[in-house]
PDB file of C-alpha atoms in Angstrom:
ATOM      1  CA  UNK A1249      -5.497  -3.211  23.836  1.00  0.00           C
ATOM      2  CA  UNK A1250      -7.795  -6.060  23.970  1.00  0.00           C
ATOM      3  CA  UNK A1251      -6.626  -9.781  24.394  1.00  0.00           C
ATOM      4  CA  UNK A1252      -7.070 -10.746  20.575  1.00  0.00           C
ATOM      5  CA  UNK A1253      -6.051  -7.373  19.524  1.00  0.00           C
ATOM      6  CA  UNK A1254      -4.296  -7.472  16.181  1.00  0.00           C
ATOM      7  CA  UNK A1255      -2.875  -4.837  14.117  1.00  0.00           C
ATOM      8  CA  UNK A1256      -0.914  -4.444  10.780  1.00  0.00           C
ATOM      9  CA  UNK A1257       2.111  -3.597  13.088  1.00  0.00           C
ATOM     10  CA  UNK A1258       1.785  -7.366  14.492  1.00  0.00           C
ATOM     11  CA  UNK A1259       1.394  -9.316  11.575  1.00  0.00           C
ATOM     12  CA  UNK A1260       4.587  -7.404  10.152  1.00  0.00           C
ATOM     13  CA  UNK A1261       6.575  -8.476  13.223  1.00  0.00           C
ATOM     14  CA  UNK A1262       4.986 -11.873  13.284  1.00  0.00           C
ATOM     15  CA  UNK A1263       5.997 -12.253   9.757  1.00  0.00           C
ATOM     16  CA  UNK A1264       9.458 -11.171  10.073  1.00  0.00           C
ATOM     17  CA  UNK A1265       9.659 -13.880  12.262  1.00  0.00           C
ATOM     18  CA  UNK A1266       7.953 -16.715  10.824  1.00  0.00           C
ATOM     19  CA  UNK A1267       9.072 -15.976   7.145  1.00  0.00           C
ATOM     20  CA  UNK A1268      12.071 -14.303   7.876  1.00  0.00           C
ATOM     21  CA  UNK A1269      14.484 -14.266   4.571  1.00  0.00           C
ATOM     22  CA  UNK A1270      12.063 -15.418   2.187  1.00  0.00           C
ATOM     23  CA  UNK A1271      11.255 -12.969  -0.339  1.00  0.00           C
ATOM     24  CA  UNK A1272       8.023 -10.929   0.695  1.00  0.00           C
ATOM     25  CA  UNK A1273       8.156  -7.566  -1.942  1.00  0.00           C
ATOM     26  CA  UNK A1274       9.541  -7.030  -5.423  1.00  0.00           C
ATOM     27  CA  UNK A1275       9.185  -3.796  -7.220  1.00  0.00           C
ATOM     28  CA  UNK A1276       8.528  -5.007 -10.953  1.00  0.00           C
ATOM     29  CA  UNK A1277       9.708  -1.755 -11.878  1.00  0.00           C
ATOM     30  CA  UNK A1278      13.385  -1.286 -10.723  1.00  0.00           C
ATOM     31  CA  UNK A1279      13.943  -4.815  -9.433  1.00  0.00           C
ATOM     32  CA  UNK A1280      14.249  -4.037  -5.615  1.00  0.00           C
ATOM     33  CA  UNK A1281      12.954  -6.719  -3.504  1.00  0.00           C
ATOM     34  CA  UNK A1282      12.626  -7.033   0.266  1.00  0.00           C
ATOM     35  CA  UNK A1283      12.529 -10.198   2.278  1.00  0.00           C
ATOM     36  CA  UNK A1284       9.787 -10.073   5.183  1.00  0.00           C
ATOM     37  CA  UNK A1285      12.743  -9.649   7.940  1.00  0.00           C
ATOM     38  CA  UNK A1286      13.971  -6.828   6.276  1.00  0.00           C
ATOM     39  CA  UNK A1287      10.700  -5.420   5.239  1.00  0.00           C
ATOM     40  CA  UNK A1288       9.842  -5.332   8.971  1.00  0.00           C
ATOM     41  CA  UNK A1289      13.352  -3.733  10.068  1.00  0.00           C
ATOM     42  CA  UNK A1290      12.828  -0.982   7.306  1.00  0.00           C
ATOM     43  CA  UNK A1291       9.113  -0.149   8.484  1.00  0.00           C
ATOM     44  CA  UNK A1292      10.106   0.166  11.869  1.00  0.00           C
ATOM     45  CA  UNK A1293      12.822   2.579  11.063  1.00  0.00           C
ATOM     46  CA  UNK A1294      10.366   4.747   8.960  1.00  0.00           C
ATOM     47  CA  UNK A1295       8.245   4.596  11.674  1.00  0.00           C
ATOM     48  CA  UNK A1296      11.239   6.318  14.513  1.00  0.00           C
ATOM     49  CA  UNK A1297      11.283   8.673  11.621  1.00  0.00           C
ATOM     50  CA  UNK A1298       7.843   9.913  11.412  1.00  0.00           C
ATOM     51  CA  UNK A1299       8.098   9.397  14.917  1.00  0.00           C
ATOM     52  CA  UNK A1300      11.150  12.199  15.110  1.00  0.00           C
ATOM     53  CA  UNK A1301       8.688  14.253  12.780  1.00  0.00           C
ATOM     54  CA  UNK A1302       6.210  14.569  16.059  1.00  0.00           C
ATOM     55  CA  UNK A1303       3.442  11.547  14.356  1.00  0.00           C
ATOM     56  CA  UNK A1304       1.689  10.235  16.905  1.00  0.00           C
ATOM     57  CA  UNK A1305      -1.297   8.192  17.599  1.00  0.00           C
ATOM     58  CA  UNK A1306      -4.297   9.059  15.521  1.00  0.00           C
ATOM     59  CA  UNK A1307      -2.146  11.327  13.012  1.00  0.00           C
ATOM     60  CA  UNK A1308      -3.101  11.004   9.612  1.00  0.00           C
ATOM     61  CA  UNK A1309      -0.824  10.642   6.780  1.00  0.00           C
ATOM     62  CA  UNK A1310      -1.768  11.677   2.886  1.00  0.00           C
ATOM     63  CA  UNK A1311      -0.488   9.604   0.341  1.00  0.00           C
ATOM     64  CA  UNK A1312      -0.852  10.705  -3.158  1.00  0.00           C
ATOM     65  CA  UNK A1313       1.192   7.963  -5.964  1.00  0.00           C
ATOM     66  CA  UNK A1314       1.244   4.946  -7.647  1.00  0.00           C
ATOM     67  CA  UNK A1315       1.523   1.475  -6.040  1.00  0.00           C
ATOM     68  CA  UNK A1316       5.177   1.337  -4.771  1.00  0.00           C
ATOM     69  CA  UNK A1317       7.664  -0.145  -2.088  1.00  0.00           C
ATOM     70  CA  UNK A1318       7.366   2.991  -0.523  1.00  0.00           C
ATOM     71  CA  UNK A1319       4.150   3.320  -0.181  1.00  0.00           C
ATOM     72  CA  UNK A1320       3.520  -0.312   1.696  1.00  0.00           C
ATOM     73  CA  UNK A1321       6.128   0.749   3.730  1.00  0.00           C
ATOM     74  CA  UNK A1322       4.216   3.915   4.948  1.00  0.00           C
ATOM     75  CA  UNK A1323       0.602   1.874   5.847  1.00  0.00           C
ATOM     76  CA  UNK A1324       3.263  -0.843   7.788  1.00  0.00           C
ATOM     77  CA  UNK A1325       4.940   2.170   9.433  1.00  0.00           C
ATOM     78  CA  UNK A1326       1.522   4.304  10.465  1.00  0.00           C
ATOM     79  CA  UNK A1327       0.364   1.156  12.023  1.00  0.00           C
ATOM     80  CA  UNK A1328       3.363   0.714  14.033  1.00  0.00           C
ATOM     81  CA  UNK A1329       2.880   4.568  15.393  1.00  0.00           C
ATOM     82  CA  UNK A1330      -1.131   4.199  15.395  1.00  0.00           C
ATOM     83  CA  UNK A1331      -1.413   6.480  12.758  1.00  0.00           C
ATOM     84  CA  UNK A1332      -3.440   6.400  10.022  1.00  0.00           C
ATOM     85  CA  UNK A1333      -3.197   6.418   6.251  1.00  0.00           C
ATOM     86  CA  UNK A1334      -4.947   8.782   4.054  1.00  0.00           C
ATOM     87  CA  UNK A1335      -4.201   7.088   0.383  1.00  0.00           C
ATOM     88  CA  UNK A1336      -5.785   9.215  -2.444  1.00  0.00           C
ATOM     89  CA  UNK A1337      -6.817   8.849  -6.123  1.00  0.00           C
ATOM     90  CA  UNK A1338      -4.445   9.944  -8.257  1.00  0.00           C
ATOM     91  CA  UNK A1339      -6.934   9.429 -11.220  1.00  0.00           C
ATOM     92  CA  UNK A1340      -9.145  12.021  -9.413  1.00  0.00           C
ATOM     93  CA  UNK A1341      -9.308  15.421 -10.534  1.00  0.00           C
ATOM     94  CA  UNK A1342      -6.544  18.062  -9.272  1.00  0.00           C
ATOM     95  CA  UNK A1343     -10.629  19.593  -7.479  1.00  0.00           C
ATOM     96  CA  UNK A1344     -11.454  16.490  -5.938  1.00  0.00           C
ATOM     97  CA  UNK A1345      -7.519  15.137  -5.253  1.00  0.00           C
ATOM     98  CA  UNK A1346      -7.210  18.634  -3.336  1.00  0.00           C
ATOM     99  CA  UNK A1347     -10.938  18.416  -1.599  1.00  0.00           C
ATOM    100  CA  UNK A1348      -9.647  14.540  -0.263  1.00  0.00           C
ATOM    101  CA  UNK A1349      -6.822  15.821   1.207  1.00  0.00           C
ATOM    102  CA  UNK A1350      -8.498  18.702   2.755  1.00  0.00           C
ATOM    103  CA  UNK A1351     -11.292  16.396   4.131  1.00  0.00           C
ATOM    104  CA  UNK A1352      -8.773  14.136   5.787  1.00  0.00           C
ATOM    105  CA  UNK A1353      -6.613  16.767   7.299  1.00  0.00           C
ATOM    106  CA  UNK A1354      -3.317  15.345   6.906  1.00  0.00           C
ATOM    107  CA  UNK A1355      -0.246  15.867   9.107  1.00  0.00           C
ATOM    108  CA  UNK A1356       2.424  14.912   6.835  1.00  0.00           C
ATOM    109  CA  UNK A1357       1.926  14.289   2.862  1.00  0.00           C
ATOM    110  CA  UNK A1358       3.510  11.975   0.632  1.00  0.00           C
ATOM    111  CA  UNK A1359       3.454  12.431  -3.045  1.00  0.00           C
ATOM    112  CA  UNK A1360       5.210  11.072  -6.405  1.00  0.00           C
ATOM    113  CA  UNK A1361       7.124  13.486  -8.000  1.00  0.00           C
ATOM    114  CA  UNK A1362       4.508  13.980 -10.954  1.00  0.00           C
ATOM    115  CA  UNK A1363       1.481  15.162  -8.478  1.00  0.00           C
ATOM    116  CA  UNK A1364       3.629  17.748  -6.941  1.00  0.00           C
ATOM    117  CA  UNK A1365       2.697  20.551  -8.834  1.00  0.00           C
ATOM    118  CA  UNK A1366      -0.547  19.734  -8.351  1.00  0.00           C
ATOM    119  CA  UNK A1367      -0.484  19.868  -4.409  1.00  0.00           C
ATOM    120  CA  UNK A1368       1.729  22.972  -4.882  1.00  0.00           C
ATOM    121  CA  UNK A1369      -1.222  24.429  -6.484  1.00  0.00           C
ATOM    122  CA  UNK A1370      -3.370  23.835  -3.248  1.00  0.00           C
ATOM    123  CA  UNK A1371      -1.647  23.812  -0.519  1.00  0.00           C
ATOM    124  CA  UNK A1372      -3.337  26.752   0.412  1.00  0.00           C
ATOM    125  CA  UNK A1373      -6.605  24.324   1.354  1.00  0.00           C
ATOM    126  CA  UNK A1374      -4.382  21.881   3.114  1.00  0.00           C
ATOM    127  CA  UNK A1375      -3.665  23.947   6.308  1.00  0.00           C
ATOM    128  CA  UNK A1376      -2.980  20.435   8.706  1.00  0.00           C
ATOM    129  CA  UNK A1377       0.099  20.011   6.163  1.00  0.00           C
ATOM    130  CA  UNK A1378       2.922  20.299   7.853  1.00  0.00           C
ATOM    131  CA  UNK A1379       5.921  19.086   5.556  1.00  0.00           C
ATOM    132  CA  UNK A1380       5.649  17.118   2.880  1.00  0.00           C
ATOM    133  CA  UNK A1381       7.942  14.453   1.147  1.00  0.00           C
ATOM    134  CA  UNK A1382       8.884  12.675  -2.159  1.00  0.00           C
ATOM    135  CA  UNK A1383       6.945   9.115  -2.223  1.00  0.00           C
ATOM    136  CA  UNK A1384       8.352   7.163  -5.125  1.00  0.00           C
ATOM    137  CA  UNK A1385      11.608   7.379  -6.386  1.00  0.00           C
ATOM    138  CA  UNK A1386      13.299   8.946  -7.961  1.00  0.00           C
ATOM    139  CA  UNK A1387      13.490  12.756  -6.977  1.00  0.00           C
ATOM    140  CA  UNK A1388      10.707  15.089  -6.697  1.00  0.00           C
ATOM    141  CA  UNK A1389      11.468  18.376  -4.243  1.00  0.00           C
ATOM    142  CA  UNK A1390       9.591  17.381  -1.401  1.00  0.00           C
ATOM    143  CA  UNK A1391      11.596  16.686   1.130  1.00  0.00           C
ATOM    144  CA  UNK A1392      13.096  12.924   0.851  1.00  0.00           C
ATOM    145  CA  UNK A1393      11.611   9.906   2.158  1.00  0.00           C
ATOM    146  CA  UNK A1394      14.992   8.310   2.543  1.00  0.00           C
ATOM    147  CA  UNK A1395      15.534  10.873   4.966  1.00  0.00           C
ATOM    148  CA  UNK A1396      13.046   9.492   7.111  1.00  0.00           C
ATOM    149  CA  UNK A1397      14.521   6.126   7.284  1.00  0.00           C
ATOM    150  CA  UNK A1398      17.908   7.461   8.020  1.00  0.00           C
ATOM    151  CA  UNK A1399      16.812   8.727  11.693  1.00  0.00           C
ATOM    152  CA  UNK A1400      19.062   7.783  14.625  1.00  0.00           C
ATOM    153  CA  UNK A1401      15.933   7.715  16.909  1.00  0.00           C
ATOM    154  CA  UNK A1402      14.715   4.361  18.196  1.00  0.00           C
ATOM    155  CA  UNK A1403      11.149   3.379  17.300  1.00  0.00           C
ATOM    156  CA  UNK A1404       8.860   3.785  20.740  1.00  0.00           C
ATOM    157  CA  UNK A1405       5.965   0.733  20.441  1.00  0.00           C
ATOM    158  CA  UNK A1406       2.565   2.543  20.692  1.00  0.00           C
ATOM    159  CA  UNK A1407      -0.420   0.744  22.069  1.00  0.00           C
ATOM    160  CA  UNK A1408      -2.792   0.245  19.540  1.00  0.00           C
ATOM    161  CA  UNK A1409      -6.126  -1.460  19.403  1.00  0.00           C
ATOM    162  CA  UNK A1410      -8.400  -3.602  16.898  1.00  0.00           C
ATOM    163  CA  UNK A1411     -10.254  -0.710  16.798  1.00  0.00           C
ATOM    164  CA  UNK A1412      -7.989   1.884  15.904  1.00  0.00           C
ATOM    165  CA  UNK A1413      -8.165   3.203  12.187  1.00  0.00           C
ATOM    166  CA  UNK A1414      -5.218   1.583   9.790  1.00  0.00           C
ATOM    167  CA  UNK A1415      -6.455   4.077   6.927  1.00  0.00           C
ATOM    168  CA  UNK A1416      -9.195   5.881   5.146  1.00  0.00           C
ATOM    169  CA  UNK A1417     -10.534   5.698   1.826  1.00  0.00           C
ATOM    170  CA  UNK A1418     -13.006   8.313   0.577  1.00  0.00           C
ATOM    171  CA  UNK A1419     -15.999   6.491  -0.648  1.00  0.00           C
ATOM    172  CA  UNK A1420     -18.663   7.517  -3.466  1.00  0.00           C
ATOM    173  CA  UNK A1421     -19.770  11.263  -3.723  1.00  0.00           C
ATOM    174  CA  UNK A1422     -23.033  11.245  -0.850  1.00  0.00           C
ATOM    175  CA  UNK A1423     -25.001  14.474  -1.907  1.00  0.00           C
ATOM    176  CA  UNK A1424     -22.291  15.608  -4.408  1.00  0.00           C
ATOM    177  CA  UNK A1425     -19.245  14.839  -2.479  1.00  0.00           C
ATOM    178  CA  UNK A1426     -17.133  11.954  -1.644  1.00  0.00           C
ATOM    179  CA  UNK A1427     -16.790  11.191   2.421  1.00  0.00           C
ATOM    180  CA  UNK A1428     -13.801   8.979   4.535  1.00  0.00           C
ATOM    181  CA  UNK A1429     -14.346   5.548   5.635  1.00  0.00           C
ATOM    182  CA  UNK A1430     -12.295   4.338   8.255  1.00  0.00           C
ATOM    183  CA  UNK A1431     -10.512   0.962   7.760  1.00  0.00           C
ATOM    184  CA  UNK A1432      -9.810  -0.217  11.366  1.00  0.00           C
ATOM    185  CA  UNK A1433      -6.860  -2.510  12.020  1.00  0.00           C
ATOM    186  CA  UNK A1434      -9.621  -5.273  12.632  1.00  0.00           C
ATOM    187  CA  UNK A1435     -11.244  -4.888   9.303  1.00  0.00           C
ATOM    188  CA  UNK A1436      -8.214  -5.889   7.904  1.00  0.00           C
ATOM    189  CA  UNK A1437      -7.572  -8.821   9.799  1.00  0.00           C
ATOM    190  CA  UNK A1438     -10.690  -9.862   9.313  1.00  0.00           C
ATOM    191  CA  UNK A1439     -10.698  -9.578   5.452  1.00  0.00           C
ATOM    192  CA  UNK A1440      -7.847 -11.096   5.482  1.00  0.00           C
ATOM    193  CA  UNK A1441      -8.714 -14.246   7.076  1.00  0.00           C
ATOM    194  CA  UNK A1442     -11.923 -14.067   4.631  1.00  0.00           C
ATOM    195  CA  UNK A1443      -9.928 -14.129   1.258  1.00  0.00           C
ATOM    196  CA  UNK A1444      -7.325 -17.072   2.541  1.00  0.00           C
ATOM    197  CA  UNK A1445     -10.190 -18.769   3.001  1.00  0.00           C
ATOM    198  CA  UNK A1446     -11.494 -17.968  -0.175  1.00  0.00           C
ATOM    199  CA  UNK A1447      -8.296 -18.602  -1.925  1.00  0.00           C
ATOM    200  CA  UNK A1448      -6.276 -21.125   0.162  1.00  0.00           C
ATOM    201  CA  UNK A1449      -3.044 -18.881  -0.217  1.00  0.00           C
ATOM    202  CA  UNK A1450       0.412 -19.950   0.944  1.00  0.00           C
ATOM    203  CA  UNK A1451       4.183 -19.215   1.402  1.00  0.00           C
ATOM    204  CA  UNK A1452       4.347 -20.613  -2.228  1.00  0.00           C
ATOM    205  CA  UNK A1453       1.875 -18.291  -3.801  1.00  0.00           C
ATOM    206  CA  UNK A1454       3.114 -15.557  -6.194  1.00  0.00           C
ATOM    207  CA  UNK A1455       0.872 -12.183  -6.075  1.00  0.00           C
ATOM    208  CA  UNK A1456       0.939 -10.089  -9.077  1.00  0.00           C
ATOM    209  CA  UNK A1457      -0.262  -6.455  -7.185  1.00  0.00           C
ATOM    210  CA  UNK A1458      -1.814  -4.576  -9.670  1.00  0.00           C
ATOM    211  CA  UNK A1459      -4.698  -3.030  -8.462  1.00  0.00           C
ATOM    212  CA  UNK A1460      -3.847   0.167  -6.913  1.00  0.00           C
ATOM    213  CA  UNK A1461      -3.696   0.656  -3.540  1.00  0.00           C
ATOM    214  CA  UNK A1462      -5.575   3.402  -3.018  1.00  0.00           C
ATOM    215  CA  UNK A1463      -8.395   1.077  -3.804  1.00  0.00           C
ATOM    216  CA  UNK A1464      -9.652  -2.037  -0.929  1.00  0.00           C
ATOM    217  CA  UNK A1465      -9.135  -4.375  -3.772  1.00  0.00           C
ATOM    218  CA  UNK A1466      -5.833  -3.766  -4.226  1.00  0.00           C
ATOM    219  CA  UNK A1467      -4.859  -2.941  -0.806  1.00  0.00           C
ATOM    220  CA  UNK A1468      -6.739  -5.878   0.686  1.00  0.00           C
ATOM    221  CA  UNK A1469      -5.249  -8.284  -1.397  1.00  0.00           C
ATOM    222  CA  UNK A1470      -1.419  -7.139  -1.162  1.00  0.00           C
ATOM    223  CA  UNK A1471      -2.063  -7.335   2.689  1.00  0.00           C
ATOM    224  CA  UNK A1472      -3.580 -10.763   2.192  1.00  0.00           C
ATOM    225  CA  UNK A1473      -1.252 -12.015   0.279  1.00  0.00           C
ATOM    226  CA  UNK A1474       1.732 -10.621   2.404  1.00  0.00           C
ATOM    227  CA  UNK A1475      -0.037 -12.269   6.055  1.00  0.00           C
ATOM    228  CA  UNK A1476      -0.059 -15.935   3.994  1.00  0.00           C
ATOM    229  CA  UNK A1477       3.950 -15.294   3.268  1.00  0.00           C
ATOM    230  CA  UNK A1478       3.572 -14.996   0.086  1.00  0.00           C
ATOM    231  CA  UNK A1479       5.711 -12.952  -2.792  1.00  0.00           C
ATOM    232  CA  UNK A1480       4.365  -9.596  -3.576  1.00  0.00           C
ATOM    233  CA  UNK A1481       5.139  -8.758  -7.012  1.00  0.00           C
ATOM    234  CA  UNK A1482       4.366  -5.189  -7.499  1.00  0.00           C
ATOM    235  CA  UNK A1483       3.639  -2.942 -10.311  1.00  0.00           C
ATOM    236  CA  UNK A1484       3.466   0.680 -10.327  1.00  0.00           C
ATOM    237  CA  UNK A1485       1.032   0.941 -12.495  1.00  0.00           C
ATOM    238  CA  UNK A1486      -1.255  -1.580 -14.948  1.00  0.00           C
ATOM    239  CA  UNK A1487       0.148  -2.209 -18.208  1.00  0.00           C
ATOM    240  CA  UNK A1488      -1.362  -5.513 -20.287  1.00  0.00           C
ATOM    241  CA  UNK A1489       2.495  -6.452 -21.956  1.00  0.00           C
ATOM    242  CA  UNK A1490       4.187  -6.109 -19.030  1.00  0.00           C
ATOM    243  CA  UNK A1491       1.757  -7.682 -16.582  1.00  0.00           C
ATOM    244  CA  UNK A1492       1.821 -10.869 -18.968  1.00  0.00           C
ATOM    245  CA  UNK A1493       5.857 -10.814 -18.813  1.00  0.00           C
ATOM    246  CA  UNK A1494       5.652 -10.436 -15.093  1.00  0.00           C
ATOM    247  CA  UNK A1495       3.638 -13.605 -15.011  1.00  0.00           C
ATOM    248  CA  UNK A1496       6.091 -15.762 -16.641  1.00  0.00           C
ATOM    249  CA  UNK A1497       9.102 -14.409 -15.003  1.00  0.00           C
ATOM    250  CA  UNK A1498       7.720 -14.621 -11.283  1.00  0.00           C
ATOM    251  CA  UNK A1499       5.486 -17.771 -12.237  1.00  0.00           C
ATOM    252  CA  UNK A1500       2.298 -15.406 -10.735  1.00  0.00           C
ATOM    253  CA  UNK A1501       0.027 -17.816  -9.192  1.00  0.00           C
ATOM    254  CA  UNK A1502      -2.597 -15.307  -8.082  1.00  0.00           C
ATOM    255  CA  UNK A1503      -4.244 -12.159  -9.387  1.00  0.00           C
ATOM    256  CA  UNK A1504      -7.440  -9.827  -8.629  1.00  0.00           C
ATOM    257  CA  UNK A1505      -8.526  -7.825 -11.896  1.00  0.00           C
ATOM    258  CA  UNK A1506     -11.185  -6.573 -13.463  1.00  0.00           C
ATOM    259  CA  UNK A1507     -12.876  -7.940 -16.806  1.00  0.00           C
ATOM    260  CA  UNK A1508     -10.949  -5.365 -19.178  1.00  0.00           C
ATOM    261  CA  UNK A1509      -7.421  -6.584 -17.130  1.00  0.00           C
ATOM    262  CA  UNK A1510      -7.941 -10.031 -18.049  1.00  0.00           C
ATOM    263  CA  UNK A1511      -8.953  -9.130 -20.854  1.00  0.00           C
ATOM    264  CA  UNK A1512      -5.400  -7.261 -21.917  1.00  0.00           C
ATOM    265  CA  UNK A1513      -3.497 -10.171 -20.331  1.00  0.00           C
ATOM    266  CA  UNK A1514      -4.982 -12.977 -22.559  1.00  0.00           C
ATOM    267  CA  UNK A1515      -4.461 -10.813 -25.468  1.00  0.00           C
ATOM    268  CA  UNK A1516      -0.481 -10.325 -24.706  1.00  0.00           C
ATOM    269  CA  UNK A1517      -0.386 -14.445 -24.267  1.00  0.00           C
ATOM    270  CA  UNK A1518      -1.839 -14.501 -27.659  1.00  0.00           C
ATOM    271  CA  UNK A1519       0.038 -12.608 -28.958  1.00  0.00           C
ATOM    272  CA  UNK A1520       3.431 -12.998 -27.658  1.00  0.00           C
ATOM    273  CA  UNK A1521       3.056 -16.128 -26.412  1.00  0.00           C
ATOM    274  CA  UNK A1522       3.966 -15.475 -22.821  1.00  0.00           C
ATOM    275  CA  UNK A1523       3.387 -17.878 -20.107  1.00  0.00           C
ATOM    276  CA  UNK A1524       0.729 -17.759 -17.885  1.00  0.00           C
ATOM    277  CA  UNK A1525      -0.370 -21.172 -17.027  1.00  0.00           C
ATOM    278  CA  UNK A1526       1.244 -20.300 -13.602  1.00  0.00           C
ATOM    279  CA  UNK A1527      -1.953 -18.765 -12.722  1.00  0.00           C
ATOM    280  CA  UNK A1528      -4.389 -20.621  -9.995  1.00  0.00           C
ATOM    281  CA  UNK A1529      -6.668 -17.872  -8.963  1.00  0.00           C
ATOM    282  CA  UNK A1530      -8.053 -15.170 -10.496  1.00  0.00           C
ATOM    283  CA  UNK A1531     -10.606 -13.177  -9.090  1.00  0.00           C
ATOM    284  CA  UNK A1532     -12.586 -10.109  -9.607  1.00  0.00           C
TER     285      UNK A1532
END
């Protein structure tokens, strides 16, 4: 590890530590929130658990759902074990969601309950596979992802560099099909630093997540937002009625969307009259 080595992992702990018990994650759907102490303690416990499963350094993990808790969790947890993140798609085709996974060859695979089926159907291709578990709750039968967190193993710190990969994400098709881009620990860091100074973001910022993240823009930002200390309000998946509500409850100070998002926002103010003069910065 270099001197100015910094990695997902870091920024978690440094977090945890800075922030402490204010409020870093709540899932819009089911109301469960996180402060960034706790957040930290739960990652690191998933992480003795894939640890316990034989991940190691440079072990890639498939994730196939919709934003959730879980799912931050797992790209906090890979970078504590150096492993790397293999988010894909969902809107994909069950072809291309099946030729992703194969590409990345996976050691473990997480998936929501409604995509099961679907990697049922191929597992076949997916040969690196070797277990794979629910992702969002509830249910699915995939082995549990609570189970993972309920290890008695302690977490063993693994030296990991700038360098190292954090995830991929499968880029445009390049002579018909799509290929992996590795997002390096540094990337992230550095993107990070590049949109707080783009959008002056503090511990008193509200982030309304709901880009997926799958996607940089989504992923980038909920990392972003979470390394100023800000709140993290997440949704599972875009809807124009309830983003608007989310805004007013949470007093949302901070959004990245594309035209037709905004778009379906202003509409639901218009129409319902829901508040959402708590937004400062919205970006796309």
């Amino acid at each position: 590890m270099g001197l100015r080595d910094v990695t997902f992992h870091d920024l978690i702990r440094r977090n945890a530590a800075v922030y402490g018990d204010r409020p870093a994650w709540i899932e819009a759907d089911d109301g469960r929130t996180l402060t960034f102490g706790a957040l930290a303690e739960r990652v690191e416990r998933l992480a003795a658990g894939l640890q316990q499963r034989g991940v190691r350094k440079g072990d890639r993990l498939g994730a196939l759902g919709k934003n959730s808790l879980e799912l931050f969790l797992l790209y906090g947890a890979a970078a504590a074990c150096g492993a790397i993140v293999l988010p894909v798609n969902w809107r994909l085709s069950a072809e291309e969601v099946a030729f992703n996974l194969a590409d990345g060859r996976p050691r473990l695979l997480f998936v929501d309950a409604e995509y099961q089926e679907l990697v049922g159907a191929h597992r076949g291709r997916l040969p690196s596979v070797e277990a794979c578990f629910n992702l969002k709750p509830p249910g699915g039968g995939f082995e549990p992802f609570d189970g993972l967190l309920e290890t008695s193993a302690a977490f063993a710190p693994v030296d990991a560099a700038g360098d190292d990969g954090w995830t991929i994400i499968h880029t445009a098709a390049v002579a018909g099909r799509p290929r992996g881009a590795i997002v390096s620990h540094r990337n992230l860091v550095c993107a990070a630093v590049q949109l707080n100074l783009l959008l002056q973001m503090s511990p008193a910022d509200v982030h309304l997540n709901l880009l997926p993240l799958f996607h940089v823009g989504g992923l980038f930002m909920a990392v972003q937002a979470f390394c100023a200390g800000a709140l993290n309000v997440n949704m599972g998946r875009f809807d124009a009625a309830a983003a608007a509500e989310l805004i007013e409850r949470h007093g949302a100070t901070v959004l990245f969307d594309f035209s037709p998002i905004l778009e379906g926002i202003l509409d639901q103010h218009e129409a319902t009259g829901k508040k959402i003069d708590s937004l400062q910065k919205v970006i796309g």
